[in-house]
Amino acid sequence: MSFDFVNRPRRLRENKILRDMISENSLSVHDLIFPVFVSSDNSGSNEISSMPGIFRWSLDALEDQMPKWLELGIRSFAIFPCVAESKKDDLGSEILNSKALSYQAADLIKSKWDNTLLVADIALDPYTKNGHDGILDEQGCIANDQTVEILAKASVLAAESGYDLVAPSDMMDGRVSIIRKYLDSSNFYNVGIMAYSAKFCSAYYGPFREAIGSSTARPIDKSTYQLNPANKNEAERELILDAAEGADILMIKPAEPYLDIIMQAKNHHCLPVAAYQVSGEYSRLWAASSFGWLDLDECAKESLLSIKRAGADLILTYFAERIAPQL
Ligand code: PBG
């Protein structure tokens, strides 16, 4: 029997070729940025226990590994340093050492593989003893403007070492404008700023803090600078300010729990939108798949696709290496 329905949307789903033709979004390895952890110990590669398949690389090991990633079509990398405890202090001084690990890594990669895009993480947390993204004043409060000045100087060092984009992940007020000013006054007009504009105070950063060896002894509270997960208007305000201050790309982070913010950024601004699928988003899928409860590859692709569908032009994802051969 059949009813005389006028609309039968399933008609368009019957044939795989047609399904492919009317697919509204797709994933490409060209949209992905692979976050890479580098470490100063000469111990090769060390897997991060809360992030299976993701390693901290010594510079030697990184040099051996790079061709394998490039072979997969991965061309963009965001570098995160795991700084030795002995180099950390209250002011994060190591970030202003032009020979610091993060700058060495860029120098190494660019000297051998010029055809890459490198993104520098600009924040103090890998360098401060307490794991905060800013330095503290005498009252123990984050000293916003002093932190901004350090980050602006660090951005120039990052540009000198070969980074194409600097990505301030600190959430201090006004940092994009001062970073732009410092870069320009050093003639780095073409080094762009990918601003972590709407970075939420999220519990999904846990595995990352283990990865960079940032203070995990006690939970760290970043709620005086990172956004309240409840707030959409406040996120919009940050996006507006970063765009006005000269950001070239607006980033939302985490990604999948904040698809509404990604969509808002895409709809309200005419800048490219990046989304960072953070460590906890990676680890939760891994954990469930290790119990046999979820299919890791399918869930990873679905998650990345949902982030694109929401409006992200580019995605930072720890799945880049795993997913690239399937795209
Ligand atoms: C800090 C920084 C964080 C991440 C990137 N840069 C963590 C934090 O704010 O504590 C998190 C990335 C991830 O979880 O994958 N500047």
CSV table of C-alpha atoms and ligand atoms in Angstrom, one decimal:
chain,number,residue,atom,x,y,z
A,1,MET,CA,0.0,0.0,0.0
A,2,SER,CA,1.1,3.6,-0.4
A,3,PHE,CA,-0.1,7.1,0.6
A,4,ASP,CA,0.0,10.0,-1.7
A,5,PHE,CA,2.6,12.0,0.1
A,6,VAL,CA,3.9,14.9,-2.0
A,7,ASN,CA,7.2,15.1,-0.1
A,8,ARG,CA,9.4,12.1,0.2
A,9,PRO,CA,12.8,13.4,1.3
A,10,ARG,CA,14.1,9.8,1.3
A,11,ARG,CA,14.2,9.9,-2.5
A,12,LEU,CA,17.4,11.9,-2.2
A,13,ARG,CA,19.0,9.4,0.1
A,14,GLU,CA,18.3,6.3,-2.0
A,15,ASN,CA,21.4,6.5,-4.2
A,16,LYS,CA,24.9,6.8,-2.8
A,17,ILE,CA,26.1,8.9,-5.8
A,18,LEU,CA,23.3,11.4,-5.2
A,19,ARG,CA,23.9,11.4,-1.5
A,20,ASP,CA,27.5,12.3,-2.1
A,21,MET,CA,26.4,15.1,-4.6
A,22,ILE,CA,24.1,16.8,-2.2
A,23,SER,CA,26.4,16.5,0.8
A,24,GLU,CA,26.5,20.0,2.3
A,25,ASN,CA,29.8,19.7,4.1
A,26,SER,CA,32.9,17.7,3.9
A,27,LEU,CA,36.1,17.2,5.7
A,28,SER,CA,39.5,17.9,4.1
A,29,VAL,CA,42.9,17.4,5.6
A,30,HIS,CA,43.6,21.0,4.3
A,31,ASP,CA,41.2,22.3,7.0
A,32,LEU,CA,43.1,20.6,9.8
A,33,ILE,CA,45.8,21.9,12.1
A,34,PHE,CA,47.6,19.2,14.1
A,35,PRO,CA,48.7,20.2,17.6
A,36,VAL,CA,52.1,18.9,18.4
A,37,PHE,CA,53.8,18.7,21.8
A,38,VAL,CA,57.6,19.1,21.9
A,39,SER,CA,59.8,18.4,24.9
A,40,SER,CA,63.4,19.2,25.8
A,41,ASP,CA,64.3,15.8,27.1
A,42,ASN,CA,66.2,13.7,24.6
A,43,SER,CA,64.1,10.7,25.1
A,44,GLY,CA,62.5,10.4,21.7
A,45,SER,CA,58.7,10.2,21.8
A,46,ASN,CA,56.7,9.8,25.0
A,47,GLU,CA,53.0,8.9,24.8
A,48,ILE,CA,50.7,11.1,26.9
A,49,SER,CA,48.9,8.7,29.2
A,50,SER,CA,45.5,10.5,29.0
A,51,MET,CA,45.8,11.0,25.2
A,52,PRO,CA,46.6,7.6,23.6
A,53,GLY,CA,48.3,8.0,20.2
A,54,ILE,CA,49.6,11.5,21.1
A,55,PHE,CA,53.2,12.0,22.0
A,56,ARG,CA,55.7,14.5,23.4
A,57,TRP,CA,58.5,14.7,20.8
A,58,SER,CA,62.1,15.6,21.4
A,59,LEU,CA,63.4,17.7,18.6
A,60,ASP,CA,65.4,14.8,17.1
A,61,ALA,CA,62.4,12.6,17.1
A,62,LEU,CA,60.2,15.4,15.7
A,63,GLU,CA,62.7,15.7,12.8
A,64,ASP,CA,62.2,12.0,12.0
A,65,GLN,CA,58.5,12.2,12.4
A,66,MET,CA,57.7,15.3,10.3
A,67,PRO,CA,58.0,13.5,6.8
A,68,LYS,CA,55.5,11.0,7.9
A,69,TRP,CA,52.9,13.6,8.8
A,70,LEU,CA,53.6,15.6,5.6
A,71,GLU,CA,53.2,12.4,3.6
A,72,LEU,CA,49.7,12.1,5.1
A,73,GLY,CA,48.9,15.6,3.7
A,74,ILE,CA,49.1,17.4,7.1
A,75,ARG,CA,50.6,20.8,6.4
A,76,SER,CA,49.7,22.8,9.5
A,77,PHE,CA,51.0,22.4,13.0
A,78,ALA,CA,50.4,24.1,16.3
A,79,ILE,CA,53.4,23.7,18.5
A,80,PHE,CA,53.1,23.4,22.3
A,81,PRO,CA,56.2,23.1,24.4
A,82,CYS,CA,56.6,21.0,27.5
A,83,VAL,CA,59.1,23.1,29.4
A,84,ALA,CA,61.5,21.6,31.9
A,85,GLU,CA,60.4,22.3,35.5
A,86,SER,CA,63.9,23.8,36.1
A,87,LYS,CA,63.1,26.5,33.5
A,88,LYS,CA,59.8,27.6,35.1
A,89,ASP,CA,59.5,30.6,37.4
A,90,ASP,CA,56.8,33.0,38.6
A,91,LEU,CA,57.2,35.3,35.6
A,92,GLY,CA,57.4,32.7,32.9
A,93,SER,CA,60.7,34.3,31.9
A,94,GLU,CA,61.7,31.4,29.6
A,95,ILE,CA,59.1,32.6,27.1
A,96,LEU,CA,61.4,35.5,26.4
A,97,ASN,CA,64.5,33.3,25.8
A,98,SER,CA,65.0,33.4,22.0
A,99,LYS,CA,66.5,29.9,22.3
A,100,ALA,CA,63.4,28.5,24.1
A,101,LEU,CA,62.1,25.1,22.9
A,102,SER,CA,59.1,26.4,21.1
A,103,TYR,CA,61.3,28.8,19.0
A,104,GLN,CA,63.9,26.0,18.3
A,105,ALA,CA,61.1,23.7,17.1
A,106,ALA,CA,59.9,26.3,14.6
A,107,ASP,CA,63.4,27.1,13.5
A,108,LEU,CA,64.1,23.4,12.9
A,109,ILE,CA,60.9,22.7,11.0
A,110,LYS,CA,61.1,25.8,8.8
A,111,SER,CA,64.7,25.2,8.0
A,112,LYS,CA,63.9,21.8,6.5
A,113,TRP,CA,60.2,22.1,5.5
A,114,ASP,CA,59.4,25.6,4.4
A,115,ASN,CA,56.1,24.5,2.9
A,116,THR,CA,54.4,24.2,6.2
A,117,LEU,CA,52.1,26.5,8.3
A,118,LEU,CA,53.2,26.9,11.9
A,119,VAL,CA,51.1,28.3,14.7
A,120,ALA,CA,52.7,29.5,17.9
A,121,ASP,CA,50.8,29.2,21.1
A,122,ILE,CA,51.3,32.5,22.9
A,123,ALA,CA,50.6,32.1,26.6
A,124,LEU,CA,52.5,31.8,29.8
A,125,ASP,CA,51.2,28.6,31.3
A,126,PRO,CA,53.9,26.3,29.9
A,127,TYR,CA,56.4,28.6,31.6
A,128,THR,CA,54.9,29.5,34.9
A,129,LYS,CA,55.4,27.4,38.0
A,130,ASN,CA,51.8,27.8,39.0
A,131,GLY,CA,50.4,27.0,35.5
A,132,HIS,CA,48.6,30.3,35.1
A,133,ASP,CA,48.5,32.0,31.7
A,134,GLY,CA,49.4,35.3,33.3
A,135,ILE,CA,51.8,36.6,35.9
A,136,LEU,CA,50.5,37.5,39.3
A,137,ASP,CA,50.7,40.8,41.1
A,138,GLU,CA,51.5,41.2,44.9
A,139,GLN,CA,47.8,40.4,45.7
A,140,GLY,CA,48.0,37.2,43.8
A,141,CYS,CA,45.7,38.5,41.0
A,142,ILE,CA,46.6,38.2,37.3
A,143,ALA,CA,48.4,41.3,36.2
A,144,ASN,CA,46.7,41.8,32.8
A,145,ASP,CA,48.8,44.5,31.2
A,146,GLN,CA,52.2,43.3,32.3
A,147,THR,CA,51.2,39.9,30.9
A,148,VAL,CA,50.2,41.4,27.6
A,149,GLU,CA,53.5,43.1,27.3
A,150,ILE,CA,55.4,39.8,27.8
A,151,LEU,CA,53.1,38.1,25.3
A,152,ALA,CA,53.7,40.8,22.7
A,153,LYS,CA,57.4,40.4,23.1
A,154,ALA,CA,57.1,36.6,22.8
A,155,SER,CA,55.1,37.0,19.6
A,156,VAL,CA,58.0,38.8,18.0
A,157,LEU,CA,60.3,36.0,19.1
A,158,ALA,CA,57.9,33.5,17.6
A,159,ALA,CA,57.8,35.4,14.3
A,160,GLU,CA,61.6,35.6,14.2
A,161,SER,CA,61.8,31.8,14.7
A,162,GLY,CA,59.6,31.2,11.7
A,163,TYR,CA,56.0,30.9,12.9
A,164,ASP,CA,53.4,32.0,10.4
A,165,LEU,CA,50.6,32.7,12.9
A,166,VAL,CA,50.7,33.6,16.5
A,167,ALA,CA,47.8,32.3,18.6
A,168,PRO,CA,47.4,34.0,21.9
A,169,SER,CA,45.6,31.5,24.1
A,170,ASP,CA,45.7,33.5,27.4
A,171,MET,CA,42.4,35.5,27.3
A,172,MET,CA,44.0,38.7,28.7
A,173,ASP,CA,42.2,41.9,27.7
A,174,GLY,CA,43.6,43.9,24.9
A,175,ARG,CA,46.4,41.5,23.9
A,176,VAL,CA,45.5,41.3,20.2
A,177,SER,CA,46.0,45.0,19.7
A,178,ILE,CA,49.4,45.1,21.5
A,179,ILE,CA,50.6,42.0,19.8
A,180,ARG,CA,49.7,43.5,16.4
A,181,LYS,CA,51.6,46.7,17.4
A,182,TYR,CA,54.8,44.8,18.4
A,183,LEU,CA,54.7,42.6,15.3
A,184,ASP,CA,54.3,45.6,13.0
A,185,SER,CA,57.0,47.6,14.7
A,186,SER,CA,59.3,44.6,14.0
A,187,ASN,CA,58.2,44.5,10.4
A,188,PHE,CA,56.3,41.3,10.8
A,189,TYR,CA,53.3,42.7,9.0
A,190,ASN,CA,52.5,39.4,7.4
A,191,VAL,CA,52.5,37.3,10.5
A,192,GLY,CA,48.9,36.8,11.4
A,193,ILE,CA,47.0,36.6,14.7
A,194,MET,CA,44.8,33.6,15.2
A,195,ALA,CA,43.1,34.8,18.4
A,196,TYR,CA,41.7,32.4,21.0
A,197,SER,CA,38.8,34.8,21.1
A,198,ALA,CA,36.1,32.7,22.8
A,199,LYS,CA,38.0,30.4,25.0
A,200,PHE,CA,35.9,29.0,27.7
A,201,CYS,CA,36.9,28.0,31.2
A,202,SER,CA,36.5,24.3,30.4
A,203,ALA,CA,37.0,21.1,32.3
A,204,TYR,CA,38.0,19.5,28.9
A,205,TYR,CA,41.6,20.9,29.1
A,206,GLY,CA,42.7,18.3,31.7
A,207,PRO,CA,44.7,16.0,29.4
A,208,PHE,CA,46.5,18.9,27.8
A,209,ARG,CA,47.7,20.2,31.2
A,210,GLU,CA,49.2,16.7,31.7
A,211,ALA,CA,50.7,16.8,28.3
A,212,ILE,CA,52.6,20.1,28.8
A,213,GLY,CA,53.4,19.2,32.4
A,214,SER,CA,51.5,22.3,33.7
A,215,SER,CA,50.7,22.3,37.4
A,216,THR,CA,48.2,19.5,38.0
A,217,ALA,CA,48.9,19.0,41.7
A,218,ARG,CA,45.7,20.9,42.5
A,219,PRO,CA,43.0,22.0,40.1
A,220,ILE,CA,43.7,25.4,38.7
A,221,ASP,CA,41.1,28.0,38.5
A,222,LYS,CA,41.3,30.2,35.3
A,223,SER,CA,37.8,31.7,35.7
A,224,THR,CA,39.1,35.3,36.1
A,225,TYR,CA,40.2,35.2,32.5
A,226,GLN,CA,38.6,32.4,30.6
A,227,LEU,CA,34.9,32.6,29.7
A,228,ASN,CA,32.0,31.2,31.7
A,229,PRO,CA,30.5,28.3,29.8
A,230,ALA,CA,27.1,29.7,30.4
A,231,ASN,CA,27.7,32.9,28.5
A,232,LYS,CA,27.0,33.5,24.9
A,233,ASN,CA,26.8,37.4,24.9
A,234,GLU,CA,30.1,37.6,26.7
A,235,ALA,CA,31.6,35.3,24.1
A,236,GLU,CA,30.2,37.6,21.3
A,237,ARG,CA,31.8,40.6,23.0
A,238,GLU,CA,35.2,38.9,23.0
A,239,LEU,CA,34.8,38.1,19.3
A,240,ILE,CA,33.9,41.7,18.5
A,241,LEU,CA,36.8,43.0,20.5
A,242,ASP,CA,39.4,40.7,18.9
A,243,ALA,CA,38.1,41.4,15.4
A,244,ALA,CA,38.3,45.1,16.1
A,245,GLU,CA,41.8,44.8,17.6
A,246,GLY,CA,43.1,43.2,14.4
A,247,ALA,CA,42.7,39.4,14.8
A,248,ASP,CA,43.0,37.7,11.4
A,249,ILE,CA,41.2,34.5,12.5
A,250,LEU,CA,38.8,34.1,15.4
A,251,MET,CA,39.0,30.9,17.4
A,252,ILE,CA,36.4,29.1,19.6
A,253,LYS,CA,37.5,26.6,22.1
A,254,PRO,CA,36.5,23.9,23.0
A,255,ALA,CA,34.7,23.0,19.8
A,256,GLU,CA,31.9,20.4,20.0
A,257,PRO,CA,30.4,21.6,23.3
A,258,TYR,CA,30.3,25.2,21.9
A,259,LEU,CA,28.9,24.7,18.4
A,260,ASP,CA,26.4,27.5,19.0
A,261,ILE,CA,29.3,29.9,19.5
A,262,ILE,CA,31.0,28.7,16.4
A,263,MET,CA,27.8,29.3,14.4
A,264,GLN,CA,27.4,32.7,15.9
A,265,ALA,CA,31.0,33.7,15.1
A,266,LYS,CA,30.6,32.5,11.5
A,267,ASN,CA,27.3,34.4,11.1
A,268,HIS,CA,28.2,37.6,12.7
A,269,HIS,CA,31.8,38.1,11.5
A,270,CYS,CA,33.5,38.2,8.2
A,271,LEU,CA,36.7,36.6,9.4
A,272,PRO,CA,37.7,32.9,9.1
A,273,VAL,CA,36.6,30.9,12.1
A,274,ALA,CA,38.8,28.3,13.8
A,275,ALA,CA,37.7,25.8,16.3
A,276,TYR,CA,39.9,23.8,18.7
A,277,GLN,CA,38.7,20.3,19.4
A,278,VAL,CA,40.6,20.1,22.7
A,279,SER,CA,42.3,17.3,24.5
A,280,GLY,CA,39.3,16.2,26.6
A,281,GLU,CA,37.2,16.0,23.4
A,282,TYR,CA,39.8,13.6,22.0
A,283,SER,CA,40.3,11.6,25.2
A,284,ARG,CA,36.6,11.1,25.9
A,285,LEU,CA,36.1,9.4,22.5
A,286,TRP,CA,39.2,7.3,23.0
A,287,ALA,CA,38.1,6.2,26.4
A,288,ALA,CA,34.6,5.2,25.2
A,289,SER,CA,36.1,3.3,22.3
A,290,SER,CA,38.6,1.5,24.5
A,291,PHE,CA,35.6,-0.1,26.2
A,292,GLY,CA,34.2,-1.0,22.8
A,293,TRP,CA,31.3,1.4,23.4
A,294,LEU,CA,31.9,3.8,20.5
A,295,ASP,CA,33.6,3.5,17.1
A,296,LEU,CA,36.5,5.9,17.4
A,297,ASP,CA,37.0,6.8,13.7
A,298,GLU,CA,33.4,7.2,13.0
A,299,CYS,CA,32.8,9.3,16.0
A,300,ALA,CA,35.9,11.4,15.4
A,301,LYS,CA,34.7,12.1,11.8
A,302,GLU,CA,31.2,12.9,12.9
A,303,SER,CA,32.5,15.2,15.6
A,304,LEU,CA,34.8,17.0,13.1
A,305,LEU,CA,32.0,17.3,10.6
A,306,SER,CA,29.6,18.8,13.1
A,307,ILE,CA,32.3,21.4,13.9
A,308,LYS,CA,32.5,22.3,10.2
A,309,ARG,CA,28.8,22.3,9.8
A,310,ALA,CA,28.5,24.8,12.6
A,311,GLY,CA,30.8,27.1,10.7
A,312,ALA,CA,34.4,26.4,11.4
A,313,ASP,CA,36.7,27.0,8.5
A,314,LEU,CA,39.6,25.3,10.2
A,315,ILE,CA,39.9,22.9,13.0
A,316,LEU,CA,42.7,22.2,15.4
A,317,THR,CA,42.4,18.5,16.2
A,318,TYR,CA,44.5,15.7,17.7
A,319,PHE,CA,42.7,13.3,15.3
A,320,ALA,CA,44.4,14.9,12.3
A,321,GLU,CA,47.0,12.1,12.0
A,322,ARG,CA,44.5,9.3,12.5
A,323,ILE,CA,41.8,10.7,10.3
A,324,ALA,CA,44.0,12.1,7.4
A,325,PRO,CA,44.3,8.7,5.6
A,326,GLN,CA,40.5,8.3,5.7
A,327,LEU,CA,39.7,11.7,4.0
B,1,PBG,C1,46.7,27.4,27.7
B,1,PBG,C2,46.2,26.4,26.7
B,1,PBG,C3,45.3,25.4,27.1
B,1,PBG,C4,45.0,24.7,25.9
B,1,PBG,C5,45.7,25.3,24.9
B,1,PBG,N1,46.4,26.4,25.4
B,1,PBG,C6,44.8,24.9,28.4
B,1,PBG,C7,44.4,25.9,29.4
B,1,PBG,O1,43.8,27.0,29.1
B,1,PBG,O2,44.5,25.6,30.5
B,1,PBG,C8,44.1,23.5,25.9
B,1,PBG,C9,44.2,22.6,24.7
B,1,PBG,C10,43.6,21.3,24.9
B,1,PBG,O3,43.0,21.0,25.9
B,1,PBG,O4,43.8,20.5,24.0
B,1,PBG,N2,47.3,28.5,27.2
